[in-house]
CSV table of C-alpha atoms in Angstrom, one decimal:
chain,number,residue,atom,x,y,z
A,4,MET,CA,-6.7,64.2,300.2
A,5,THR,CA,-5.4,60.7,301.0
A,6,CYS,CA,-1.6,60.3,301.3
A,7,SER,CA,-0.1,56.9,300.7
A,8,ILE,CA,3.3,55.3,300.8
A,9,VAL,CA,4.0,52.1,298.7
A,10,SER,CA,7.1,50.0,298.9
A,11,ASP,CA,8.2,46.6,297.6
A,12,SER,CA,8.7,43.9,300.2
A,13,SER,CA,12.5,44.3,300.3
A,14,CYS,CA,12.1,47.2,302.7
A,15,ASP,CA,11.9,44.7,305.7
A,16,LEU,CA,9.0,46.9,307.1
A,17,ARG,CA,5.9,44.9,307.6
A,18,MET,CA,2.5,46.4,307.0
A,19,ASN,CA,1.3,45.4,310.4
A,20,GLY,CA,4.3,47.2,312.0
A,21,PHE,CA,3.7,50.6,310.4
A,22,GLU,CA,2.1,53.3,312.5
A,23,GLY,CA,1.0,55.6,309.7
A,24,GLY,CA,-1.8,57.6,311.3
A,25,SER,CA,-3.4,59.4,308.4
A,26,VAL,CA,-0.8,58.1,305.9
A,27,LEU,CA,-1.6,54.7,304.3
A,28,PHE,CA,1.2,52.2,303.8
A,29,GLU,CA,1.3,49.1,301.6
A,30,THR,CA,4.0,46.7,300.5
A,31,VAL,CA,3.9,45.0,297.1
A,32,PRO,CA,5.4,41.6,297.5
A,33,LEU,CA,8.2,40.0,295.5
A,34,ARG,CA,8.0,36.3,294.7
A,35,LEU,CA,10.7,33.7,295.6
A,36,GLN,CA,11.1,30.5,293.7
A,37,VAL,CA,12.7,27.6,295.5
A,38,GLY,CA,12.6,24.5,293.4
A,39,GLU,CA,9.0,23.8,292.7
A,40,ARG,CA,7.8,26.0,295.5
A,41,GLU,CA,6.9,29.6,295.3
A,42,PHE,CA,6.9,31.9,298.3
A,43,LEU,CA,5.1,35.2,298.3
A,44,ASP,CA,7.1,37.8,300.4
A,45,ASN,CA,4.1,39.1,302.4
A,46,ASP,CA,3.6,39.6,306.1
A,47,GLU,CA,2.5,36.0,306.5
A,48,LEU,CA,5.7,34.5,305.1
A,49,GLU,CA,7.6,32.4,307.7
A,50,ILE,CA,11.3,33.0,307.2
A,51,PRO,CA,12.6,29.8,308.9
A,52,GLN,CA,10.4,27.8,306.5
A,53,LEU,CA,11.9,29.7,303.5
A,54,LEU,CA,15.5,29.1,304.8
A,55,ARG,CA,14.8,25.4,305.3
A,56,ALA,CA,13.5,25.1,301.8
A,57,MET,CA,16.5,26.9,300.3
A,58,ALA,CA,18.9,24.7,302.3
A,59,GLY,CA,17.2,21.6,301.1
A,60,GLU,CA,17.1,22.6,297.4
A,61,LYS,CA,20.2,21.7,295.4
A,62,ALA,CA,19.3,23.8,292.4
A,63,ALA,CA,19.6,27.6,292.2
A,64,SER,CA,16.7,29.6,293.6
A,65,SER,CA,15.4,32.8,292.0
A,66,THR,CA,13.3,35.9,292.7
A,67,ALA,CA,10.7,37.7,290.6
A,68,CYS,CA,9.7,41.4,291.0
A,69,PRO,CA,6.1,42.6,291.3
A,70,SER,CA,4.2,43.3,288.1
A,71,PRO,CA,3.3,46.9,287.0
A,72,ALA,CA,-0.3,46.0,287.6
A,73,ALA,CA,0.4,45.1,291.2
A,74,PHE,CA,1.9,48.6,291.7
A,75,ALA,CA,-0.9,50.2,289.9
A,76,LYS,CA,-3.4,48.6,292.2
A,77,ALA,CA,-1.5,49.9,295.2
A,78,PHE,CA,-1.4,53.4,293.7
A,79,GLU,CA,-5.2,53.5,293.3
A,80,LYS,CA,-5.6,54.0,297.1
A,81,GLY,CA,-4.1,57.4,297.4
A,82,ASP,CA,-4.1,60.9,295.9
A,83,ARG,CA,-0.5,61.7,296.9
A,84,ILE,CA,1.6,58.6,296.6
A,85,VAL,CA,5.3,58.1,297.4
A,86,CYS,CA,6.7,54.8,296.3
A,87,VAL,CA,10.1,53.5,297.5
A,88,THR,CA,11.8,50.6,295.7
A,89,ILE,CA,14.8,48.4,295.9
A,90,SER,CA,17.9,49.5,293.9
A,91,SER,CA,17.1,49.5,290.1
A,92,ASN,CA,20.6,47.9,289.7
A,93,LEU,CA,19.6,44.9,291.7
A,94,SER,CA,16.0,44.3,290.5
A,95,GLY,CA,13.4,45.2,287.8
A,96,THR,CA,11.1,46.4,290.6
A,97,TYR,CA,11.8,50.1,290.0
A,98,ASN,CA,10.9,49.8,286.3
A,99,ALA,CA,7.7,47.9,287.2
A,100,ALA,CA,6.7,50.7,289.6
A,101,MET,CA,7.3,53.3,287.0
A,102,LEU,CA,5.1,51.4,284.5
A,103,GLY,CA,2.5,51.1,287.2
A,104,ARG,CA,2.7,54.8,287.7
A,105,GLU,CA,2.1,55.5,284.0
A,106,MET,CA,-0.9,53.1,284.0
A,107,ILE,CA,-2.6,55.0,286.8
A,108,LEU,CA,-1.8,58.5,285.6
A,109,GLU,CA,-3.4,57.6,282.2
A,110,GLU,CA,-6.7,57.0,284.0
A,111,HIS,CA,-6.2,59.4,286.9
A,112,PRO,CA,-4.0,62.3,285.8
A,113,GLU,CA,-5.0,64.3,288.9
A,114,LYS,CA,-3.0,61.9,291.1
A,115,GLU,CA,0.5,62.8,292.3
A,116,ILE,CA,2.9,59.8,292.3
A,117,CYS,CA,6.6,59.9,293.0
A,118,VAL,CA,8.7,56.8,292.6
A,119,ILE,CA,12.1,56.8,294.5
A,120,ASP,CA,14.9,54.4,293.6
A,121,SER,CA,16.4,53.8,297.0
A,122,LYS,CA,19.6,52.4,295.4
A,123,ALA,CA,19.7,50.1,298.4
A,124,THR,CA,17.4,47.8,300.3
A,125,ALA,CA,16.2,46.9,303.8
A,126,GLY,CA,17.0,49.6,306.4
A,127,ALA,CA,17.8,52.5,304.0
A,128,MET,CA,14.3,52.0,302.6
A,129,ILE,CA,12.7,52.1,306.0
A,130,LEU,CA,14.5,55.4,306.7
A,131,LEU,CA,13.2,56.8,303.3
A,132,ILE,CA,9.6,55.6,304.2
A,133,ARG,CA,9.8,57.3,307.6
A,134,ARG,CA,11.0,60.5,306.0
A,135,ALA,CA,8.3,60.3,303.4
A,136,LYS,CA,5.6,59.9,306.1
A,137,ALA,CA,6.9,63.0,307.9
A,138,LEU,CA,7.0,65.1,304.8
A,139,LEU,CA,3.5,64.0,303.7
A,140,GLU,CA,2.1,64.8,307.1
A,141,ALA,CA,3.7,68.3,307.0
A,142,GLY,CA,2.1,69.0,303.7
A,143,GLY,CA,3.3,71.5,301.1
A,144,SER,CA,4.4,71.2,297.5
A,145,PHE,CA,4.5,67.6,296.3
A,146,GLU,CA,7.4,68.5,294.0
A,147,GLU,CA,9.3,69.8,297.0
A,148,ILE,CA,8.5,66.6,299.0
A,149,CYS,CA,9.9,64.5,296.1
A,150,ALA,CA,13.0,66.7,295.8
A,151,GLN,CA,13.7,66.4,299.6
A,152,LEU,CA,13.4,62.6,299.5
A,153,ARG,CA,15.8,62.3,296.6
A,154,LEU,CA,18.4,64.4,298.5
A,155,TYR,CA,17.8,62.3,301.6
A,156,GLN,CA,18.3,59.1,299.5
A,157,ALA,CA,21.6,60.3,298.2
A,158,ALA,CA,22.9,60.8,301.8
A,159,LEU,CA,21.9,57.3,302.9
A,160,ARG,CA,24.3,54.4,303.0
A,161,THR,CA,24.0,50.6,303.3
A,162,CYS,CA,26.5,47.9,304.3
A,163,PHE,CA,26.1,44.2,305.2
A,164,THR,CA,27.9,41.1,306.2
A,165,LEU,CA,27.3,37.5,305.2
A,166,GLU,CA,28.1,34.3,307.1
A,167,SER,CA,26.4,31.8,304.8
A,168,PHE,CA,27.4,31.5,301.2
A,169,ASP,CA,25.1,28.7,300.1
A,170,ASN,CA,23.0,30.9,297.8
A,171,LEU,CA,26.0,32.5,296.2
A,172,ILE,CA,27.4,29.1,295.4
A,173,LYS,CA,24.1,27.7,294.0
A,174,ASN,CA,23.7,30.7,291.8
A,175,GLY,CA,27.3,30.3,290.5
A,176,ARG,CA,28.6,33.5,292.1
A,177,MET,CA,31.1,31.8,294.3
A,178,ARG,CA,33.1,28.6,293.9
A,179,PRO,CA,32.0,25.8,296.4
A,180,LEU,CA,35.6,25.3,297.7
A,181,VAL,CA,35.9,29.1,298.4
A,182,GLY,CA,32.6,29.2,300.2
A,183,THR,CA,33.4,26.1,302.3
A,184,LEU,CA,36.8,27.5,303.3
A,185,LEU,CA,35.4,30.9,304.3
A,186,HIS,CA,32.7,29.2,306.4
A,187,SER,CA,35.0,26.8,308.1
A,188,LEU,CA,37.4,29.6,309.0
A,189,GLY,CA,34.6,31.8,310.4
A,190,ILE,CA,35.3,34.4,307.8
A,191,HIS,CA,32.6,37.0,307.1
A,192,VAL,CA,32.3,38.9,303.8
A,193,ILE,CA,31.7,42.6,304.3
A,194,ALA,CA,30.1,44.6,301.5
A,195,ASP,CA,28.4,47.9,300.9
A,196,ALA,CA,26.2,49.6,298.3
A,197,THR,CA,27.7,52.0,295.9
A,198,PRO,CA,26.0,55.4,295.2
A,199,GLN,CA,24.8,53.8,292.0
A,200,GLY,CA,23.1,51.0,293.9
A,201,THR,CA,25.4,48.2,293.0
A,202,ILE,CA,27.2,45.9,295.5
A,203,ARG,CA,30.9,46.3,296.3
A,204,VAL,CA,32.8,43.8,298.4
A,205,ALA,CA,34.7,45.9,300.9
A,206,GLY,CA,36.6,43.2,302.8
A,207,LYS,CA,36.6,40.2,305.0
A,208,ALA,CA,36.9,39.7,308.7
A,209,ARG,CA,37.4,36.6,310.9
A,210,GLY,CA,35.3,36.3,314.0
A,211,GLU,CA,32.3,38.2,315.3
A,212,LEU,CA,34.2,41.0,317.1
A,213,LYS,CA,36.4,41.8,314.2
A,214,THR,CA,33.5,41.7,311.8
A,215,CYS,CA,31.6,44.3,314.0
A,216,GLN,CA,34.6,46.5,314.2
A,217,ALA,CA,35.2,46.3,310.4
A,218,ILE,CA,31.5,47.3,309.8
A,219,THR,CA,31.8,50.4,312.1
A,220,ALA,CA,35.0,51.3,310.4
A,221,LEU,CA,33.3,51.1,307.0
A,222,MET,CA,30.4,53.2,308.2
A,223,ARG,CA,32.8,55.8,309.6
A,224,GLU,CA,34.7,56.0,306.3
A,225,SER,CA,31.5,56.3,304.1
A,226,LYS,CA,30.0,59.3,305.8
A,227,ASP,CA,29.8,61.5,308.9
A,228,CYS,CA,27.5,59.4,311.2
A,229,THR,CA,27.0,62.1,313.8
A,230,GLY,CA,23.3,62.0,314.7
A,231,ALA,CA,22.5,59.3,312.2
A,232,GLU,CA,19.5,57.0,312.6
A,233,VAL,CA,20.6,53.4,312.0
A,234,ILE,CA,18.3,50.5,311.0
A,235,LEU,CA,19.9,47.1,311.5
A,236,CYS,CA,18.1,44.2,309.8
A,237,HIS,CA,19.0,40.6,310.7
A,238,CYS,CA,18.2,37.3,309.2
A,239,GLU,CA,17.4,35.0,312.2
A,240,ASN,CA,20.3,36.5,314.0
A,241,LEU,CA,19.1,38.6,316.9
A,242,PRO,CA,22.2,37.9,319.1
A,243,GLY,CA,24.5,39.0,316.3
A,244,ALA,CA,22.4,42.1,315.7
A,245,LEU,CA,22.6,43.0,319.3
A,246,LYS,CA,26.4,42.7,319.4
A,247,LEU,CA,26.7,44.8,316.2
A,248,LYS,CA,24.3,47.4,317.7
A,249,GLU,CA,26.5,47.6,320.8
A,250,GLN,CA,29.6,48.1,318.7
A,251,ILE,CA,27.9,50.8,316.6
A,252,LEU,CA,26.9,52.7,319.7
A,253,LYS,CA,30.4,52.4,321.1
A,254,ASP,CA,32.3,53.4,318.0
A,255,LEU,CA,30.1,56.0,316.3
A,256,PRO,CA,28.2,59.1,317.4
A,257,VAL,CA,24.9,57.9,316.0
A,258,LYS,CA,21.5,59.0,317.3
A,259,SER,CA,19.9,55.5,317.5
A,260,VAL,CA,20.1,51.9,316.3
A,261,GLU,CA,16.8,50.0,315.7
A,262,LEU,CA,16.6,46.3,314.9
A,263,PHE,CA,14.3,44.7,312.4
A,264,PRO,CA,14.0,41.0,311.3
A,265,CYS,CA,14.6,40.5,307.5
A,266,ARG,CA,11.6,39.7,305.3
A,267,GLY,CA,11.7,37.2,302.5
A,268,LEU,CA,13.7,39.0,299.8
A,269,THR,CA,16.5,40.1,302.1
A,270,SER,CA,16.6,36.7,303.8
A,271,PHE,CA,16.9,35.1,300.4
A,272,TYR,CA,20.1,37.1,299.7
A,273,ALA,CA,21.6,37.6,303.2
A,274,MET,CA,20.9,34.0,304.2
A,275,GLU,CA,20.9,32.9,307.9
A,276,LYS,CA,22.8,35.2,310.2
A,277,GLY,CA,23.2,37.9,307.6
A,278,LEU,CA,23.2,41.5,308.9
A,279,ILE,CA,22.2,44.6,306.8
A,280,VAL,CA,22.8,48.1,308.1
A,281,GLY,CA,21.1,51.2,306.7
A,282,TYR,CA,22.2,54.6,307.9
């Protein structure tokens, strides 16, 4: 019996960085439209090139979720398949994965396919993928594996901070004057994901140290972080990620903090120097 994990590319985990052993892993890429150029969010995408294209494009850019057929093709490779998607309140990807599941089960009713709405993105999805791998390797009832993953998902949290507001301005979600003022004053927007998978602006902080402290305070308020595994994804901002990692380890009783570079979809929204924390 072949076990497989499928995710969309917003998970920030690259296929060539996954040590699956007997468990297969595949990401189904989203597409990013910047002016006349389309970028496929796969392992080969060069993030600096994407960011330069976005900075040079005056019009709003957009994203497109994978097709149901793309998910169906990925589901063909396993007998027991766990699929983890970006929040269904942020993208149509979850619905596409569910349609892909139906397509495969019509032809192969013997397959077991579980689609998990992460209600988040980036690091929280990596944590779900890792838990899925451990559960699949342990064996047992597939229904129980899915139930445990849904319980684990409900306990996960995501927060993030933005330093660049260009994409929000171009997409009409922030007035240009406000964005320019925030940037010139060194003010960072701090937000988190609600249990429903929507985004809530939690506050603002001025300067790097206060931003890191505000993030750890938000993490402390959202859940008991004792023994938590933290995944910190950064958009071309390793120095900032290292400083936030240091602050998290100083302020919170977490088990570990791992750093990952953002892939295309999360870079598209976080923009340069953005930081996304899954825990």
